[in-house]
Amino acid sequence: MIKGQVNISGQFHGMEEREHYLVRNPANTEEIVASFPKLKREDVKTAIESAKNAFKLWSTKKPVERSQVLYKASQIIESKAEELAILLTKEEGKPIADSMFEIIRTINLLRFYGTLITQEAGRVIPSQDNDTFIFTRREPLGVVGIITPWNFPLSLPAWKIIPALATGNTVVWKPASITPTIGMELVKIFYEAGLPSGVLNYVTGSGNEVGDEIITNEDVDGMSFTGSLEVGKDINKKVGNRKRFTRLQLELGGKNAVVLTKNGNINLAIEQVVRSAFGVTGQACTATSRFIVPEDIAETVLNKLIERTKKLAIGNGLDKGIDMGPLASQEQLDKYLYYVELGKKEGAKLVYGGNRLVNEEFKRGYFVEPTIFDRVSPDMRIAKEEIFAPVISVLKYKTLDEAIEIVNGIEYGLVAGIITNDPKEMKAFMENVKVGVVKINKPTIGLEPWVPYGGVKSSGNDVYKEMGVEAINFYTTIKAVYQGY
Ligand code: NAP
């Protein structure tokens, strides 16, 4: 068992004086991965104070000096990629190849922002006066609070922390309680790479105490949160009640749809939908959870979907050739079982899966079957609410306009996909769906770090995008300078 540590003022502490909680392997809950301290408000206040004190030094480092730390961190991660991937799988449950994907993405993010920060400063704007030189400066916000979920416990925090540090901010980071170990490793790597003390603080414990202190503490200058709509709304209210305006980025849930048209390749659609619906056990914000198919070919498509789903290998993510690991927690399992029952009650037809796996191989973990509901109508709750588990609803349509209406007829707006070979359909879809990311003949899961990402409607407050060059906008403020000469 790993003894978990937090980091405050650049020091790693076991915080023996605090209550500790256990982190279990979701593939085998008898295996305890780590124990971590539940910090109290006063500990988080100390962490915020330390980030505030470290700001002067870090923000005045030259971009190239910050870049060197990021590059060094990328090399350290590369040197222990396999070890980190195994830890991530043990803690979160996803197949090892998916964990490795998170590691590679983190390396790419470090190198992307490590280079970008040496280029992005501000711009020169021609003045209306002959004797005036006008330029803008990008300046860091100060102390940034970062609160993250468990489903991508390494690369998702990385896509917030890296642009924050690159632009000269200092950070207080609260990871999700069920996946703190891989986060601790990331913090260790940053310090090993030469980050000065206090620049990145790591605080574990409950959302209600540790998270709430970050949200309400007036010394925090900006906050980036990814998680559920419910918590996001609560944070939005609390940030609105602070004494001063504070920059807030909210990235929330999704209920992503893929539309297959009669001009699309059915086999391609099946491969991509199966991968995106069940790939990380349906626990990706970009997962496909609605498959919208033409009414007159629906039966053929459904049969192919079931046949392909049957071939998925379910098991411990550390084993070779696994397509789908366990759900991440008891809470996730309960939610899955709740929605399976709800779908049946609502009158949808359960055509595949719907059960927890309980034989000898699976009974110690949160393993479930990939699940397909047919005859789902757009007004059913299983077609509207985020389940965040391997459950897909099949819906039928007659015209593309109707399909687009179904895509848009929910409160979320994160990702939408279309499978078609008709450029006119591609155009109509791309222009009319209300989402932050459109995928054409591509799976809904899978994002590239140099591309802006974020949802609209209830999928996020959409003030700033994450990743890409655009992430720099959230973590910096622009000052305009008029210089007379
Ligand atoms: P969650 O329950 O909202 O928790 C997210 C984070 O917020 C965790 O660190 C949690 O801490 C913390 N938290 C909980 N209550 C809080 C409070 N009152 N104040 C401050 N912080 C609080 O979400 P989750 O179950 O971890 O993650 C799944 C959700 O994340 C899904 O809805 C998914 O769609 C969304 N997600 C969105 C994206 C995106 O980019 N749009 C990406 C990934 C995931 P504890 O763990 O200690 O409770």
Short mmCIF file of C-alpha atoms in Angstrom, two decimals, residues 49-446:
data_model
loop_
_atom_site.label_atom_id
_atom_site.label_comp_id
_atom_site.label_asym_id
_atom_site.label_seq_id
_atom_site.Cartn_x
_atom_site.Cartn_y
_atom_site.Cartn_z
CA GLU A 49 -0.91 31.04 1.29
CA SER A 50 2.12 29.12 0.08
CA ALA A 51 0.98 29.43 -3.57
CA LYS A 52 0.52 33.17 -2.98
CA ASN A 53 4.04 33.50 -1.59
CA ALA A 54 5.57 31.50 -4.44
CA PHE A 55 3.84 33.62 -7.10
CA LYS A 56 6.40 36.46 -7.09
CA LEU A 57 9.31 34.16 -7.89
CA TRP A 58 7.54 31.94 -10.43
CA SER A 59 5.72 34.68 -12.32
CA THR A 60 8.93 36.62 -12.85
CA LYS A 61 10.86 33.66 -14.22
CA LYS A 62 11.52 34.00 -17.92
CA PRO A 63 9.21 31.89 -20.11
CA VAL A 64 12.21 29.90 -21.27
CA GLU A 65 13.04 29.01 -17.65
CA ARG A 66 9.50 27.77 -17.04
CA SER A 67 9.66 25.91 -20.33
CA GLN A 68 12.79 24.07 -19.13
CA VAL A 69 10.89 22.73 -16.11
CA LEU A 70 8.07 21.51 -18.36
CA TYR A 71 10.44 19.79 -20.77
CA LYS A 72 12.34 18.16 -17.92
CA ALA A 73 9.03 16.90 -16.47
CA SER A 74 8.15 15.41 -19.87
CA GLN A 75 11.45 13.50 -19.91
CA ILE A 76 10.90 12.13 -16.41
CA ILE A 77 7.41 10.96 -17.33
CA GLU A 78 8.74 9.31 -20.47
CA SER A 79 11.40 7.48 -18.47
CA LYS A 80 8.80 5.92 -16.15
CA ALA A 81 5.84 5.68 -18.51
CA GLU A 82 5.13 2.01 -17.93
CA GLU A 83 5.28 2.25 -14.13
CA LEU A 84 2.90 5.23 -14.21
CA ALA A 85 0.48 3.48 -16.58
CA ILE A 86 0.29 0.45 -14.26
CA LEU A 87 -0.43 2.69 -11.27
CA LEU A 88 -3.13 4.58 -13.18
CA THR A 89 -4.85 1.32 -14.20
CA LYS A 90 -4.68 -0.04 -10.65
CA GLU A 91 -6.29 3.08 -9.30
CA GLU A 92 -8.89 3.93 -11.97
CA GLY A 93 -9.41 0.58 -13.70
CA LYS A 94 -9.03 1.50 -17.38
CA PRO A 95 -7.11 -0.83 -19.75
CA ILE A 96 -3.37 -0.29 -19.69
CA ALA A 97 -3.35 0.98 -23.30
CA ASP A 98 -5.76 3.75 -22.29
CA SER A 99 -3.58 4.62 -19.30
CA MET A 100 -0.58 4.80 -21.62
CA PHE A 101 -2.60 7.11 -23.85
CA GLU A 102 -3.03 9.48 -20.86
CA ILE A 103 0.70 9.41 -20.24
CA ILE A 104 1.55 10.20 -23.85
CA ARG A 105 -1.00 13.01 -23.86
CA THR A 106 0.59 14.48 -20.73
CA ILE A 107 4.03 14.38 -22.35
CA ASN A 108 2.61 16.09 -25.43
CA LEU A 109 0.95 18.77 -23.31
CA LEU A 110 4.22 19.49 -21.48
CA ARG A 111 6.10 19.90 -24.75
CA PHE A 112 3.34 21.83 -26.49
CA TYR A 113 2.99 24.46 -23.74
CA GLY A 114 6.75 24.36 -23.08
CA THR A 115 7.26 25.61 -26.62
CA LEU A 116 4.18 27.80 -26.89
CA ILE A 117 5.08 29.85 -23.84
CA THR A 118 8.34 30.95 -25.44
CA GLN A 119 6.29 32.38 -28.35
CA GLU A 120 3.08 33.82 -26.84
CA ALA A 121 3.61 37.18 -25.16
CA GLY A 122 1.22 39.82 -26.46
CA ARG A 123 0.86 41.79 -29.63
CA VAL A 124 1.71 45.13 -31.14
CA ILE A 125 -1.24 47.27 -32.26
CA PRO A 126 -0.70 50.24 -34.62
CA SER A 127 -1.62 53.53 -32.94
CA GLN A 128 -3.63 56.39 -34.45
CA ASP A 129 -0.88 58.75 -33.14
CA ASN A 130 2.58 59.06 -34.70
CA ASP A 131 4.43 59.18 -31.38
CA THR A 132 2.78 56.21 -29.70
CA PHE A 133 3.78 52.57 -29.53
CA ILE A 134 0.99 50.27 -28.29
CA PHE A 135 1.41 46.71 -27.18
CA THR A 136 -0.30 44.17 -24.96
CA ARG A 137 1.23 42.03 -22.23
CA ARG A 138 -0.08 38.68 -21.06
CA GLU A 139 0.14 38.41 -17.29
CA PRO A 140 -0.66 35.43 -15.04
CA LEU A 141 -3.75 35.57 -12.83
CA GLY A 142 -1.99 34.67 -9.58
CA VAL A 143 -3.09 31.68 -7.51
CA VAL A 144 -5.19 29.25 -9.55
CA GLY A 145 -7.41 26.62 -7.90
CA ILE A 146 -7.83 23.41 -9.87
CA ILE A 147 -10.43 20.74 -9.04
CA THR A 148 -10.57 17.59 -11.15
CA PRO A 149 -12.58 14.35 -11.62
CA TRP A 150 -11.33 10.76 -11.51
CA ASN A 151 -11.99 9.52 -15.04
CA PHE A 152 -8.80 10.92 -16.60
CA PRO A 153 -6.83 11.35 -13.39
CA LEU A 154 -3.54 12.29 -15.09
CA SER A 155 -4.06 13.93 -18.47
CA LEU A 156 -7.10 16.00 -17.50
CA PRO A 157 -5.43 17.75 -14.52
CA ALA A 158 -2.36 18.05 -16.77
CA TRP A 159 -4.27 20.03 -19.39
CA LYS A 160 -5.15 22.58 -16.68
CA ILE A 161 -1.97 22.60 -14.57
CA ILE A 162 0.49 22.80 -17.46
CA PRO A 163 -0.87 25.97 -19.15
CA ALA A 164 -1.39 27.48 -15.67
CA LEU A 165 2.25 26.93 -14.70
CA ALA A 166 3.58 27.77 -18.16
CA THR A 167 2.03 31.23 -17.97
CA GLY A 168 3.46 31.93 -14.50
CA ASN A 169 0.56 31.12 -12.17
CA THR A 170 0.92 29.13 -9.00
CA VAL A 171 -1.52 26.30 -8.32
CA VAL A 172 -3.51 24.60 -5.59
CA TRP A 173 -4.84 21.32 -6.95
CA LYS A 174 -7.49 19.06 -5.44
CA PRO A 175 -7.79 15.70 -7.22
CA ALA A 176 -10.87 13.46 -7.08
CA SER A 177 -10.84 11.43 -3.88
CA ILE A 178 -10.86 8.05 -5.60
CA THR A 179 -7.77 8.70 -7.77
CA PRO A 180 -5.22 10.73 -5.79
CA THR A 181 -2.15 8.47 -6.22
CA ILE A 182 -1.34 9.15 -9.87
CA GLY A 183 -1.79 12.87 -9.14
CA MET A 184 0.76 12.70 -6.32
CA GLU A 185 3.22 11.14 -8.77
CA LEU A 186 2.68 14.01 -11.19
CA VAL A 187 3.39 16.57 -8.46
CA LYS A 188 6.56 14.69 -7.48
CA ILE A 189 7.70 14.77 -11.11
CA PHE A 190 7.19 18.54 -11.34
CA TYR A 191 9.36 19.11 -8.24
CA GLU A 192 11.98 16.67 -9.49
CA ALA A 193 12.01 18.70 -12.72
CA GLY A 194 12.95 21.82 -10.77
CA LEU A 195 9.69 23.56 -9.87
CA PRO A 196 10.38 26.02 -7.02
CA SER A 197 8.76 25.33 -3.63
CA GLY A 198 5.12 26.28 -3.23
CA VAL A 199 4.37 26.67 -6.95
CA LEU A 200 2.19 23.53 -7.13
CA ASN A 201 0.31 22.54 -3.98
CA TYR A 202 -1.50 19.21 -3.76
CA VAL A 203 -4.42 18.90 -1.35
CA THR A 204 -6.49 15.76 -0.87
CA GLY A 205 -9.78 15.33 0.95
CA SER A 206 -13.46 15.93 0.46
CA GLY A 207 -15.10 18.20 -2.08
CA ASN A 208 -17.19 19.76 0.66
CA GLU A 209 -14.22 20.85 2.73
CA VAL A 210 -11.05 20.95 0.59
CA GLY A 211 -12.88 21.83 -2.65
CA ASP A 212 -15.08 24.36 -0.93
CA GLU A 213 -12.12 26.16 0.66
CA ILE A 214 -10.53 26.58 -2.78
CA ILE A 215 -13.79 27.93 -4.20
CA THR A 216 -14.49 30.40 -1.40
CA ASN A 217 -10.99 31.54 -0.40
CA GLU A 218 -10.55 35.16 -1.49
CA ASP A 219 -6.83 34.65 -2.14
CA VAL A 220 -7.57 32.37 -5.09
CA ASP A 221 -7.52 34.42 -8.30
CA GLY A 222 -8.93 31.93 -10.80
CA MET A 223 -10.53 28.50 -10.75
CA SER A 224 -10.78 25.69 -13.24
CA PHE A 225 -13.19 22.86 -12.45
CA THR A 226 -14.12 19.71 -14.36
CA GLY A 227 -16.82 17.46 -12.98
CA SER A 228 -20.55 16.98 -12.77
CA LEU A 229 -23.20 19.54 -13.71
CA GLU A 230 -24.59 19.47 -10.17
CA VAL A 231 -21.30 20.38 -8.48
CA GLY A 232 -20.47 22.83 -11.27
CA LYS A 233 -23.72 24.74 -10.67
CA ASP A 234 -23.01 24.88 -6.94
CA ILE A 235 -19.50 26.23 -7.57
CA ASN A 236 -20.85 28.82 -9.99
CA LYS A 237 -23.19 30.16 -7.29
CA LYS A 238 -20.49 30.27 -4.66
CA VAL A 239 -18.03 32.03 -6.95
CA GLY A 240 -20.76 34.57 -7.72
CA ASN A 241 -21.01 35.33 -4.01
CA ARG A 242 -17.32 36.09 -3.55
CA LYS A 243 -16.35 39.65 -2.65
CA ARG A 244 -14.56 40.18 -5.96
CA PHE A 245 -15.14 38.90 -9.48
CA THR A 246 -13.12 35.74 -10.06
CA ARG A 247 -12.38 34.01 -13.30
CA LEU A 248 -14.05 30.59 -13.42
CA GLN A 249 -13.85 27.79 -15.95
CA LEU A 250 -16.44 24.99 -15.70
CA GLU A 251 -16.24 21.85 -17.84
CA LEU A 252 -19.19 19.62 -17.03
CA GLY A 253 -21.16 16.61 -18.27
CA GLY A 254 -22.10 15.30 -21.69
CA LYS A 255 -24.65 13.07 -23.42
CA ASN A 256 -23.00 12.68 -26.77
CA ALA A 257 -24.75 11.41 -29.87
CA VAL A 258 -23.60 9.82 -33.10
CA VAL A 259 -25.85 10.02 -36.17
CA LEU A 260 -25.43 7.40 -38.88
CA THR A 261 -26.94 8.32 -42.23
CA LYS A 262 -27.82 6.07 -45.14
CA ASN A 263 -24.79 7.55 -46.93
CA GLY A 264 -22.48 6.43 -44.16
CA ASN A 265 -20.45 3.25 -43.75
CA ILE A 266 -22.34 1.05 -41.26
CA ASN A 267 -19.31 -1.00 -40.25
CA LEU A 268 -17.29 2.14 -39.57
CA ALA A 269 -20.16 3.48 -37.45
CA ILE A 270 -20.36 0.26 -35.44
CA GLU A 271 -16.59 0.20 -34.76
CA GLN A 272 -16.54 3.81 -33.66
CA VAL A 273 -19.70 3.69 -31.59
CA VAL A 274 -18.60 0.54 -29.76
CA ARG A 275 -15.20 2.07 -29.06
CA SER A 276 -16.66 5.38 -27.84
CA ALA A 277 -19.55 3.91 -25.85
CA PHE A 278 -17.71 1.12 -24.06
CA GLY A 279 -13.99 1.99 -24.48
CA VAL A 280 -13.24 3.47 -21.09
CA THR A 281 -16.26 1.70 -19.61
CA GLY A 282 -18.40 4.59 -20.82
CA GLN A 283 -16.72 6.85 -18.28
CA ALA A 284 -15.48 9.55 -20.63
CA CYS A 285 -17.14 12.93 -20.88
CA THR A 286 -16.81 12.43 -24.65
CA ALA A 287 -18.32 8.90 -24.65
CA THR A 288 -21.09 8.09 -27.13
CA SER A 289 -24.31 7.40 -25.26
CA ARG A 290 -26.92 7.95 -28.02
CA PHE A 291 -26.78 6.24 -31.40
CA ILE A 292 -29.24 7.81 -33.83
CA VAL A 293 -29.95 5.64 -36.86
CA PRO A 294 -32.23 5.78 -39.95
CA GLU A 295 -35.51 4.04 -39.19
CA ASP A 296 -35.49 1.78 -42.26
CA ILE A 297 -32.03 0.28 -41.62
CA ALA A 298 -32.29 0.31 -37.82
CA GLU A 299 -32.71 -3.42 -37.42
CA THR A 300 -29.61 -4.27 -39.47
CA VAL A 301 -27.59 -1.67 -37.56
CA LEU A 302 -28.81 -2.91 -34.17
CA ASN A 303 -27.92 -6.53 -34.97
CA LYS A 304 -24.42 -5.52 -36.04
CA LEU A 305 -24.05 -3.41 -32.90
CA ILE A 306 -24.98 -6.34 -30.69
CA GLU A 307 -22.69 -8.76 -32.54
CA ARG A 308 -19.70 -6.41 -32.25
CA THR A 309 -20.39 -5.68 -28.58
CA LYS A 310 -20.43 -9.41 -27.78
CA LYS A 311 -16.80 -9.60 -28.91
CA LEU A 312 -15.52 -7.09 -26.32
CA ALA A 313 -13.03 -8.52 -23.84
CA ILE A 314 -13.93 -7.47 -20.31
CA GLY A 315 -11.45 -7.82 -17.49
CA ASN A 316 -8.70 -6.39 -15.33
CA GLY A 317 -7.13 -3.56 -17.28
CA LEU A 318 -3.66 -4.89 -16.46
CA ASP A 319 -4.32 -8.06 -18.48
CA LYS A 320 -3.48 -8.20 -22.17
CA GLY A 321 -6.13 -7.51 -24.83
CA ILE A 322 -8.78 -6.06 -22.49
CA ASP A 323 -11.28 -3.67 -24.15
CA MET A 324 -13.31 -2.74 -21.09
CA GLY A 325 -12.24 -2.59 -17.44
CA PRO A 326 -14.44 -2.18 -14.36
CA LEU A 327 -16.44 0.87 -13.37
CA ALA A 328 -14.38 3.11 -11.12
CA SER A 329 -16.33 2.94 -7.85
CA GLN A 330 -19.33 1.60 -5.95
CA GLU A 331 -21.08 4.90 -6.67
CA GLN A 332 -20.57 4.37 -10.40
CA LEU A 333 -21.88 0.81 -10.13
CA ASP A 334 -24.99 1.97 -8.28
CA LYS A 335 -25.61 4.62 -10.92
CA TYR A 336 -25.27 2.06 -13.74
CA LEU A 337 -27.73 -0.34 -12.08
CA TYR A 338 -30.15 2.50 -11.36
CA TYR A 339 -30.25 3.61 -15.01
CA VAL A 340 -30.61 0.06 -16.34
CA GLU A 341 -33.70 -0.38 -14.18
CA LEU A 342 -34.96 3.07 -15.13
CA GLY A 343 -34.60 2.33 -18.85
CA LYS A 344 -36.66 -0.83 -18.46
CA LYS A 345 -39.33 1.01 -16.47
CA GLU A 346 -39.49 3.78 -19.05
CA GLY A 347 -40.34 1.20 -21.74
CA ALA A 348 -37.04 0.98 -23.62
CA LYS A 349 -36.06 -2.52 -24.73
CA LEU A 350 -32.91 -3.91 -23.12
CA VAL A 351 -31.35 -5.86 -26.00
CA TYR A 352 -27.89 -6.55 -24.57
CA GLY A 353 -26.20 -6.56 -21.16
CA GLY A 354 -27.65 -4.80 -18.16
CA ASN A 355 -25.99 -6.83 -15.41
CA ARG A 356 -23.18 -6.71 -12.92
CA LEU A 357 -20.66 -9.52 -13.55
CA VAL A 358 -20.43 -11.70 -10.49
CA ASN A 359 -18.56 -14.88 -11.39
CA GLU A 360 -15.25 -15.77 -9.70
CA GLU A 361 -13.14 -13.67 -12.07
CA PHE A 362 -15.20 -10.52 -11.58
CA LYS A 363 -16.92 -10.63 -8.21
CA ARG A 364 -14.30 -8.57 -6.34
CA GLY A 365 -14.49 -5.70 -8.80
CA TYR A 366 -17.07 -3.30 -10.23
CA PHE A 367 -17.44 -5.15 -13.55
CA VAL A 368 -20.59 -4.80 -15.61
CA GLU A 369 -21.79 -5.78 -19.06
CA PRO A 370 -21.75 -3.30 -21.93
CA THR A 371 -25.42 -2.43 -22.31
CA ILE A 372 -27.63 -1.58 -25.27
CA PHE A 373 -31.18 -0.21 -25.13
CA ASP A 374 -33.36 -0.20 -28.25
CA ARG A 375 -36.68 1.59 -28.82
CA VAL A 376 -35.53 4.61 -26.87
CA SER A 377 -37.47 7.81 -27.44
CA PRO A 378 -35.88 11.25 -27.03
CA ASP A 379 -38.05 12.14 -24.04
CA MET A 380 -36.93 9.19 -21.91
CA ARG A 381 -34.56 10.01 -19.06
CA ILE A 382 -32.02 7.43 -20.29
CA ALA A 383 -31.84 9.42 -23.53
CA LYS A 384 -31.36 12.77 -21.78
CA GLU A 385 -29.38 12.28 -18.56
CA GLU A 386 -25.69 11.54 -18.28
CA ILE A 387 -25.23 7.94 -17.12
CA PHE A 388 -21.43 7.91 -17.35
CA ALA A 389 -21.30 4.14 -17.71
CA PRO A 390 -21.29 1.65 -20.63
CA VAL A 391 -24.90 2.13 -21.64
CA ILE A 392 -25.98 3.17 -25.13
CA SER A 393 -29.47 4.12 -26.31
CA VAL A 394 -30.50 3.52 -29.91
CA LEU A 395 -32.92 6.12 -31.32
CA LYS A 396 -34.49 6.22 -34.77
CA TYR A 397 -35.09 9.06 -37.24
CA LYS A 398 -36.56 9.71 -40.69
CA THR A 399 -34.82 12.90 -41.88
CA LEU A 400 -31.46 14.47 -41.07
CA ASP A 401 -33.26 17.54 -39.67
CA GLU A 402 -35.06 15.28 -37.24
CA ALA A 403 -31.79 13.59 -36.25
CA ILE A 404 -30.17 16.97 -35.59
CA GLU A 405 -33.17 17.97 -33.51
CA ILE A 406 -32.66 14.85 -31.38
CA VAL A 407 -28.95 15.62 -31.01
CA ASN A 408 -29.79 19.15 -29.81
CA GLY A 409 -32.83 18.23 -27.74
CA ILE A 410 -30.99 17.78 -24.44
CA GLU A 411 -29.38 20.14 -21.98
CA TYR A 412 -25.78 19.09 -22.74
CA GLY A 413 -23.66 20.18 -25.69
CA LEU A 414 -20.23 18.58 -25.57
CA VAL A 415 -19.53 16.36 -28.61
CA ALA A 416 -21.62 15.14 -31.56
CA GLY A 417 -20.63 12.80 -34.35
CA ILE A 418 -21.91 11.94 -37.81
CA ILE A 419 -21.03 8.98 -40.00
CA THR A 420 -21.64 9.86 -43.65
CA ASN A 421 -19.84 10.11 -46.95
CA ASP A 422 -22.07 12.94 -48.17
CA PRO A 423 -20.37 16.36 -47.87
CA LYS A 424 -23.76 18.12 -47.80
CA GLU A 425 -24.80 16.09 -44.76
CA MET A 426 -21.44 16.78 -43.12
CA LYS A 427 -21.95 20.52 -43.64
CA ALA A 428 -25.56 20.58 -42.42
CA PHE A 429 -24.62 18.60 -39.34
CA MET A 430 -21.50 20.62 -38.49
CA GLU A 431 -23.38 23.91 -38.86
CA ASN A 432 -26.48 22.97 -36.89
CA VAL A 433 -25.43 20.87 -33.93
CA LYS A 434 -25.06 22.83 -30.68
CA VAL A 435 -21.86 21.35 -29.27
CA GLY A 436 -18.23 22.29 -28.63
CA VAL A 437 -16.70 19.49 -30.73
CA VAL A 438 -17.95 17.85 -33.94
CA LYS A 439 -16.56 14.54 -35.13
CA ILE A 440 -17.15 13.49 -38.76
CA ASN A 441 -16.45 9.80 -39.43
CA LYS A 442 -14.40 9.78 -36.22
CA PRO A 443 -15.15 8.40 -32.73
CA THR A 444 -16.56 10.90 -30.21
CA ILE A 445 -13.78 10.00 -27.77
CA GLY A 446 -10.22 11.11 -28.51
#
